[in-house]
Coordinates of C-alpha atoms and ligand atoms in Angstrom, one line a residue:
M1 CA 5.5 -74.4 -6.8
E2 CA 3.5 -74.0 -9.9
T3 CA 3.0 -70.4 -11.1
P4 CA -0.6 -69.4 -11.0
A5 CA -2.3 -69.1 -14.4
R6 CA -2.3 -65.6 -15.9
K7 CA -5.4 -63.8 -16.8
I8 CA -5.2 -62.1 -20.2
I9 CA -8.0 -60.1 -21.9
H10 CA -7.9 -59.4 -25.6
C11 CA -10.1 -56.4 -26.5
D12 CA -11.1 -55.6 -30.1
C13 CA -13.6 -52.9 -31.1
D14 CA -16.2 -54.0 -33.5
C15 CA -15.9 -52.4 -37.0
F16 CA -14.0 -49.7 -35.3
Y17 CA -13.8 -46.8 -37.9
A18 CA -17.4 -47.5 -39.0
A19 CA -18.6 -47.6 -35.3
V20 CA -17.1 -44.1 -34.7
E21 CA -18.8 -42.9 -37.7
Q22 CA -22.1 -44.3 -36.5
L23 CA -21.4 -42.7 -33.1
D24 CA -20.9 -39.3 -34.6
F25 CA -23.5 -39.6 -37.2
P26 CA -26.4 -41.6 -35.7
Q27 CA -28.4 -41.4 -39.0
Y28 CA -26.0 -44.0 -40.5
A29 CA -27.0 -46.6 -37.8
G30 CA -28.7 -49.7 -39.2
R31 CA -27.6 -48.9 -42.8
P32 CA -24.7 -50.5 -44.6
L33 CA -21.8 -48.2 -44.1
A34 CA -18.2 -48.3 -45.2
V35 CA -15.1 -46.2 -44.5
G36 CA -12.8 -45.9 -47.4
G37 CA -11.6 -44.2 -50.6
A38 CA -13.9 -43.2 -53.4
A39 CA -14.3 -45.7 -56.3
A40 CA -13.5 -43.0 -58.8
R41 CA -10.0 -42.7 -57.3
R42 CA -9.6 -46.5 -57.1
G43 CA -10.0 -46.4 -53.4
V44 CA -10.3 -49.4 -51.1
I45 CA -12.6 -50.1 -48.1
A46 CA -10.8 -49.7 -44.7
T47 CA -13.7 -51.3 -42.9
C48 CA -17.5 -51.5 -42.9
N49 CA -20.2 -52.2 -40.5
Y50 CA -21.9 -55.5 -40.0
E51 CA -24.9 -54.5 -42.2
A52 CA -22.5 -54.0 -45.0
R53 CA -20.7 -57.3 -44.3
R54 CA -24.0 -59.1 -44.9
F55 CA -23.6 -58.1 -48.6
G56 CA -20.0 -59.4 -48.7
V57 CA -18.3 -56.1 -48.3
R58 CA -14.9 -56.6 -46.6
S59 CA -11.7 -54.7 -45.6
A60 CA -9.2 -54.0 -48.3
M61 CA -11.8 -54.7 -51.0
P62 CA -11.8 -52.0 -53.9
T63 CA -14.6 -49.7 -53.3
A64 CA -15.9 -50.2 -56.8
H65 CA -16.4 -53.9 -56.1
A66 CA -18.0 -53.1 -52.8
L67 CA -20.5 -50.8 -54.5
R68 CA -21.4 -53.6 -57.0
L69 CA -22.1 -55.9 -54.1
C70 CA -24.1 -53.4 -52.1
P71 CA -25.4 -50.5 -54.3
E72 CA -26.9 -48.6 -51.3
L73 CA -23.6 -48.7 -49.4
I74 CA -22.9 -45.4 -47.7
L75 CA -19.3 -44.5 -48.2
V76 CA -17.4 -42.0 -45.9
P77 CA -13.7 -40.9 -46.0
P78 CA -11.6 -41.9 -43.0
R79 CA -11.1 -39.3 -40.2
M80 CA -8.0 -40.7 -38.5
E81 CA -7.7 -37.9 -36.0
R82 CA -11.1 -38.8 -34.6
Y83 CA -10.4 -42.5 -34.5
R84 CA -7.2 -41.8 -32.5
E85 CA -9.2 -39.8 -30.1
V86 CA -11.8 -42.5 -29.5
S87 CA -8.9 -45.0 -29.3
H88 CA -7.3 -43.0 -26.5
Q89 CA -10.7 -42.9 -24.7
V90 CA -10.9 -46.7 -24.8
L91 CA -7.3 -47.1 -23.6
D92 CA -7.9 -44.7 -20.8
L93 CA -10.8 -46.7 -19.7
F94 CA -8.6 -50.0 -19.7
R95 CA -6.2 -48.2 -17.3
D96 CA -8.8 -48.2 -14.6
Y97 CA -8.2 -52.0 -14.5
T98 CA -4.4 -52.5 -15.2
D99 CA -1.3 -50.8 -16.4
L100 CA -0.2 -53.8 -18.2
I101 CA -1.7 -52.9 -21.5
E102 CA -0.2 -53.8 -24.9
P103 CA -2.0 -52.0 -27.8
L104 CA -1.8 -53.7 -31.1
S105 CA -3.6 -51.1 -33.2
L106 CA -6.0 -48.3 -32.7
D107 CA -8.8 -50.7 -31.8
E108 CA -7.1 -53.7 -30.2
A109 CA -5.1 -54.4 -27.1
Y110 CA -4.0 -57.1 -24.7
L111 CA -4.6 -56.5 -21.0
D112 CA -2.9 -58.6 -18.3
V113 CA -5.2 -58.4 -15.3
S114 CA -3.6 -61.2 -13.3
A115 CA -2.8 -58.8 -10.4
S116 CA -5.9 -56.5 -10.8
T117 CA -8.1 -56.2 -7.8
A118 CA -11.1 -54.8 -9.6
C119 CA -14.2 -57.0 -9.8
Q120 CA -12.8 -59.2 -7.1
G121 CA -10.0 -60.1 -9.4
S122 CA -12.2 -61.9 -11.8
A123 CA -11.1 -61.4 -15.4
T124 CA -14.5 -62.4 -16.7
L125 CA -16.2 -59.8 -14.6
I126 CA -13.6 -57.2 -15.6
A127 CA -14.1 -58.0 -19.3
R128 CA -17.9 -57.8 -18.9
E129 CA -17.5 -54.4 -17.1
I130 CA -15.1 -53.0 -19.7
R131 CA -17.6 -54.0 -22.5
Q132 CA -20.5 -52.4 -20.7
R133 CA -18.6 -49.2 -19.9
V134 CA -17.2 -48.8 -23.5
R135 CA -20.8 -49.1 -24.7
E136 CA -22.3 -46.7 -22.2
E137 CA -19.4 -44.1 -21.7
I138 CA -17.9 -44.1 -25.2
G139 CA -20.8 -45.3 -27.4
I140 CA -19.2 -48.1 -29.4
T141 CA -19.0 -51.9 -28.9
L142 CA -16.1 -54.0 -28.1
S143 CA -15.5 -57.8 -28.2
A144 CA -13.4 -59.5 -25.6
G145 CA -11.6 -62.8 -25.1
V146 CA -10.5 -63.9 -21.8
A147 CA -7.9 -66.7 -21.4
P148 CA -4.6 -67.7 -19.7
N149 CA -2.5 -66.3 -22.5
K150 CA -2.4 -63.9 -25.5
F151 CA -2.9 -66.4 -28.3
L152 CA -6.1 -67.9 -26.7
A153 CA -7.4 -64.6 -25.7
K154 CA -7.1 -63.3 -29.2
V155 CA -8.8 -66.3 -30.7
A156 CA -11.6 -66.0 -28.1
S157 CA -12.3 -62.4 -28.8
D158 CA -13.2 -63.4 -32.3
W159 CA -15.5 -66.2 -31.1
N160 CA -18.6 -64.1 -30.4
K161 CA -17.9 -61.1 -32.5
P162 CA -19.5 -58.6 -32.8
D163 CA -20.4 -57.3 -29.4
G164 CA -19.7 -60.5 -27.6
M165 CA -17.2 -62.2 -25.3
F166 CA -15.8 -65.6 -24.8
V167 CA -13.9 -67.1 -21.8
V168 CA -11.4 -70.0 -22.0
T169 CA -10.6 -71.1 -18.4
P170 CA -7.3 -72.9 -17.8
A171 CA -9.3 -76.2 -17.4
Q172 CA -11.1 -75.6 -20.8
V173 CA -7.9 -75.1 -22.8
P174 CA -7.2 -78.7 -23.9
E175 CA -10.8 -79.1 -25.2
F176 CA -10.8 -75.6 -26.7
V177 CA -7.7 -76.1 -28.8
R178 CA -8.5 -79.7 -30.0
Q179 CA -11.0 -78.5 -32.6
L180 CA -9.3 -75.3 -33.4
P181 CA -8.2 -75.1 -37.1
V182 CA -4.4 -74.8 -37.4
D183 CA -4.8 -71.6 -39.6
R184 CA -6.0 -69.8 -36.5
L185 CA -2.5 -70.2 -34.9
F186 CA -0.4 -67.2 -34.4
G187 CA 2.2 -67.0 -37.2
V188 CA 0.4 -69.5 -39.5
G189 CA -0.4 -68.0 -42.8
K190 CA -1.7 -69.7 -46.0
V191 CA 1.6 -71.4 -46.9
T192 CA 2.2 -72.9 -43.5
A193 CA -1.4 -74.0 -43.2
A194 CA -1.2 -75.8 -46.5
R195 CA 2.0 -77.6 -45.4
L196 CA 0.3 -78.6 -42.1
H197 CA -2.7 -79.9 -44.1
E198 CA -0.3 -82.0 -46.2
L199 CA 1.0 -83.4 -42.9
G200 CA -2.5 -84.4 -42.0
A201 CA -3.0 -81.6 -39.4
R202 CA -6.1 -79.6 -40.0
T203 CA -6.9 -79.0 -36.3
C204 CA -4.7 -78.4 -33.4
G205 CA -5.6 -81.8 -31.9
E206 CA -4.2 -83.5 -35.1
L207 CA -1.1 -81.2 -34.9
Q208 CA -0.5 -82.4 -31.4
A209 CA 0.3 -85.9 -33.0
L210 CA 3.3 -84.4 -34.7
G211 CA 6.6 -84.5 -32.7
L212 CA 8.8 -81.6 -31.9
A213 CA 11.7 -82.8 -34.0
Q214 CA 9.5 -83.3 -37.1
L215 CA 8.1 -79.8 -36.7
E216 CA 11.5 -78.3 -36.3
Q217 CA 12.7 -80.2 -39.3
V218 CA 9.9 -79.0 -41.5
F219 CA 9.2 -75.4 -40.2
G220 CA 12.5 -74.4 -38.6
V221 CA 12.3 -71.8 -35.9
L222 CA 8.5 -71.9 -36.2
G223 CA 8.4 -75.5 -35.2
P224 CA 8.7 -75.2 -31.4
R225 CA 6.2 -72.4 -31.5
L226 CA 3.7 -74.6 -33.3
Y227 CA 4.4 -77.4 -30.8
Q228 CA 3.5 -75.1 -28.0
L229 CA 0.6 -73.2 -29.6
C230 CA -1.4 -76.3 -30.6
R231 CA -1.3 -77.4 -27.0
G232 CA -2.7 -73.9 -26.0
E233 CA 0.5 -72.7 -24.6
D234 CA 1.9 -69.2 -25.2
P235 CA 4.4 -67.8 -22.8
R236 CA 4.7 -64.3 -24.5
P237 CA 4.2 -61.6 -21.8
V238 CA 1.9 -58.6 -22.3
K239 CA 4.4 -55.9 -23.1
P240 CA 3.2 -52.5 -21.9
S241 CA 4.7 -49.6 -23.9
R242 CA 7.5 -48.1 -21.8
V243 CA 7.4 -44.7 -23.2
R244 CA 5.1 -42.3 -21.4
K245 CA 2.9 -40.8 -24.0
S246 CA 0.7 -38.5 -22.0
V247 CA 0.2 -36.8 -18.6
S248 CA -3.2 -35.7 -17.5
L249 CA -5.1 -34.5 -14.5
E250 CA -8.7 -35.4 -13.9
E251 CA -11.3 -34.3 -11.3
T252 CA -14.5 -36.1 -10.6
F253 CA -16.9 -33.6 -9.0
A254 CA -18.8 -34.2 -5.8
Q255 CA -21.9 -32.8 -7.5
D256 CA -22.6 -32.4 -11.3
L257 CA -21.5 -29.0 -12.5
T258 CA -22.9 -26.6 -15.1
H259 CA -20.9 -25.7 -18.2
A260 CA -20.0 -22.3 -16.6
Q261 CA -18.7 -24.0 -13.4
V262 CA -16.6 -26.3 -15.4
L263 CA -15.1 -23.6 -17.5
A264 CA -14.3 -21.7 -14.3
L265 CA -12.2 -24.7 -13.1
V266 CA -9.9 -24.6 -16.1
P267 CA -7.2 -22.2 -14.8
R268 CA -6.7 -24.0 -11.6
M269 CA -6.6 -27.4 -13.2
Y270 CA -4.2 -26.0 -15.8
E271 CA -1.9 -25.0 -13.0
G272 CA -2.2 -28.5 -11.5
L273 CA -1.3 -30.1 -14.8
M274 CA 1.7 -27.9 -15.2
A275 CA 2.9 -28.9 -11.7
R276 CA 2.5 -32.5 -12.6
L277 CA 4.5 -32.0 -15.8
R278 CA 7.3 -30.3 -14.0
R279 CA 7.6 -33.4 -11.9
K280 CA 8.0 -35.6 -15.0
E281 CA 11.4 -34.7 -16.1
G282 CA 13.0 -35.9 -19.3
S283 CA 9.6 -36.2 -21.1
S284 CA 9.4 -35.8 -24.8
P285 CA 8.3 -32.6 -26.4
I286 CA 4.6 -31.9 -26.1
D287 CA 2.6 -32.4 -29.2
K288 CA -1.0 -32.1 -28.4
C289 CA -3.4 -31.0 -25.7
F290 CA -6.6 -32.7 -24.9
V291 CA -9.7 -32.4 -22.6
K292 CA -11.9 -35.2 -21.4
L293 CA -15.4 -34.6 -20.2
R294 CA -17.9 -36.9 -18.6
F295 CA -21.4 -35.9 -18.7
Q296 CA -24.1 -36.5 -16.0
D297 CA -25.3 -39.6 -18.0
F298 CA -21.7 -41.0 -17.8
V299 CA -21.2 -40.5 -21.5
S300 CA -17.6 -39.3 -22.0
T301 CA -16.0 -37.3 -24.8
T302 CA -12.5 -36.2 -25.5
L303 CA -11.1 -33.5 -27.8
E304 CA -7.5 -33.0 -28.7
R305 CA -5.5 -30.5 -30.7
R306 CA -2.0 -30.0 -31.7
G307 CA -0.4 -27.1 -29.7
Q308 CA 1.4 -26.2 -26.6
P309 CA -0.6 -26.1 -23.3
S310 CA -2.1 -22.8 -22.3
P311 CA -5.2 -21.8 -20.3
E312 CA -6.7 -20.4 -23.5
L313 CA -6.2 -23.5 -25.5
F314 CA -7.7 -25.7 -22.8
R315 CA -10.7 -23.3 -22.4
R316 CA -11.3 -23.4 -26.2
L317 CA -11.1 -27.2 -26.2
C318 CA -13.5 -27.4 -23.2
E319 CA -16.0 -25.0 -24.9
E320 CA -16.0 -27.1 -28.0
A321 CA -16.4 -30.4 -26.1
L322 CA -19.1 -29.0 -23.9
A323 CA -21.1 -28.1 -27.1
R324 CA -21.4 -31.9 -27.6
G325 CA -23.8 -32.0 -24.6
P326 CA -25.5 -28.6 -24.6
D327 CA -28.1 -29.6 -22.0
R328 CA -26.1 -31.9 -19.8
K329 CA -24.2 -31.2 -16.6
L330 CA -20.8 -32.6 -16.0
R331 CA -19.3 -35.2 -13.6
L332 CA -15.7 -35.1 -14.6
L333 CA -13.2 -32.8 -16.2
G334 CA -9.7 -33.9 -17.4
L335 CA -6.9 -31.9 -18.9
G336 CA -3.8 -33.4 -20.5
V337 CA -1.0 -33.3 -22.9
R338 CA 0.4 -35.9 -25.3
F339 CA 4.0 -36.2 -26.1
R340 CA 5.6 -36.5 -29.5
V341 CA 6.7 -40.2 -29.7
G342 CA 9.7 -41.4 -31.6
G343 CA 10.2 -38.0 -33.4
E344 CA 8.2 -39.1 -36.4
D345 CA 5.3 -37.5 -38.1
Q346 CA 2.3 -38.1 -35.8
N347 CA 0.0 -38.3 -38.8
Q348 CA 1.7 -41.5 -39.9
L349 CA 2.6 -42.9 -36.5
D350 CA 0.3 -44.9 -34.4
L351 CA 0.3 -43.0 -31.1
F352 CA 1.1 -46.3 -29.3
D353 CA 4.1 -48.5 -29.4
G354 CA 4.4 -51.8 -30.8
P355 CA 3.6 -53.5 -34.2
T356 CA 0.4 -52.2 -35.7
S357 CA -2.1 -54.0 -37.9
D358 CA -3.7 -50.6 -38.5
D359 CA -3.1 -48.8 -41.7
P360 CA -3.2 -45.1 -40.7
D361 CA -4.0 -43.9 -44.2
P362 CA -5.7 -46.7 -46.1
I363 CA -6.5 -44.6 -49.2
G364 CA -3.4 -42.5 -49.4
E365 CA -5.2 -39.2 -49.2
P366 CA -4.2 -36.4 -46.9
I367 CA -6.4 -36.3 -43.8
P368 CA -7.5 -32.8 -42.8
E369 CA -6.5 -31.7 -39.4
P370 CA -9.4 -30.5 -37.3
G371 CA -8.8 -26.8 -36.3
Ligands
TTP1 P1 -10.0 -54.7 -37.4 O1 -10.2 -54.8 -36.0 O2 -9.3 -55.7 -38.2 O3 -11.5 -54.5 -38.1 P2 -12.8 -53.8 -37.5 O4 -12.6 -53.3 -36.2 O5 -13.2 -52.8 -38.6 O6 -13.8 -54.9 -37.6 P3 -14.0 -56.2 -36.5 O7 -12.9 -56.0 -35.5 O8 -15.4 -56.0 -36.0 O9 -13.9 -57.4 -37.4 O10 -9.4 -53.3 -37.8 C1 -9.5 -52.1 -37.0 C2 -9.5 -50.9 -37.9 O11 -8.3 -50.8 -38.8 C3 -10.7 -50.9 -38.9 O12 -11.9 -50.3 -38.3 C4 -10.1 -50.1 -40.0 C5 -8.7 -50.3 -40.0 N1 -8.3 -51.3 -41.1 C6 -7.9 -50.8 -42.3 O13 -7.8 -49.6 -42.5 N2 -7.6 -51.7 -43.3 C7 -7.7 -53.0 -43.2 O14 -7.4 -53.8 -44.1 C8 -8.2 -53.6 -41.9 C9 -8.3 -55.1 -41.7 C10 -8.5 -52.6 -41.0
MG2 MG1 -11.8 -54.4 -34.6

C-alpha cells in the first residue's frame, strides 16, 4: 500500500528582527528600518524591513553602504533577548497544531501536520490560521509554504513573501518543479549551479533529463540528492528537538480578569508549576523564568528573565508584562521555566536545537540583558 502524502508547512517570519522592532516601536512602521551595527563601527545590516529593501538594502550589507542607498534609513541595534522571546511565542503557537516542529532559526521552522486534527486536518487551513493568529496575537507577519515535503515547503514559503502563503499539492508537484531554477535546490550553491548550467540544466525540468549515474559521477554524494530533488522528492523527516527546553503551566480564564485578579493567581499557579517540574525528573538546570499573558483582545505577550523560579520573580514578571496593557483585562496567564540547553552560554546559543541560519550577534557587540 502506498504511504499517504505527508503535509509539511514551512513557516518563515517576514523581516523578523525589523518586524519585532516595528511591533515594539510603532512609530517606525511604514519607514525604512534596519537592524544592525553602526556605520562608524563598520557594522553590517542584520535585516531590514521591506520599505528599506525597496532601496536595495539587504542583510549582511555594510551599514555604511546601506545608508548611501537609503539616507533616511532608521538604524537600530539588535535586541536578541527580545527576538528570542517573540520566537518562543511563535513556537508556542505552532504547538497548538503539532509537536513535530523543527526550528531552523529564530524565525523559521518546519511543521509536520500530517497527523494533526486541527482545521479538519487541512494543512492549508492550518497554515492560514497560523498566519492569522501570529498577526493578531503576536503582532508580526509570517509567510508559509505548504507541500508534501520540506524542500518544496521551503521554496513555497518564499513564493508569496512577505505576508503570503503558497500551497503545492502532491498533484501539482511535477508542474511546480519543472520551471524551478536549479539554484533553488537544497544544497546547491553558486559553484554547483554553475556546473549544472554547463550541463544544460537551468531548471529542474532540464535537470530531470540527466541520469543518476551521470549526476553521481559529476557531483558525488550530492548526485542522488539532486536526482530526487529535481523531481520534487525529499524524504527527510521533520526532526523535532528531543531535548525538553521548557515546562509551563497555562490557564485560560472562564471570564476576563483584572490585573489585580491575575496577580492574585500567581502563588497558586507557581505551586502548580513546581508540582509539574517535580514530575519531570532528570531535566536540565533551570535558566530562565517566563510569564505569558493574553489580553482580552487576544494579543499575547511574554516576558522572560534569567533566574530561579520563585513567587516573587513571577509576580514581578507579571507586573511588568501587565504594564504592556494597562487598560486591558486578561484571558490567559502562563508561568514557565526554560532549561539550560547543552551547557553553553545562552547568549550565544540558539535556544532551539538544530542547525541555525541565525547569527545571534551579527555585529559582535555585547547585547545588554534586560533587568
Ligand atoms: P531571514 O528569515 O533570512 O530574514 P528576515 O526574516 O529578516 O526576512 P525575510 O524572511 O522576510 O526575507 O533571517 C531571520 C533573521 O535572522 C533576520 O531577521 C535577522 C537575522 N539575520 C542576520 O542577523 N544576518 C543575516 O545575514 C540574515 C540573512 C539574517
Ligand atoms: Mg524570515
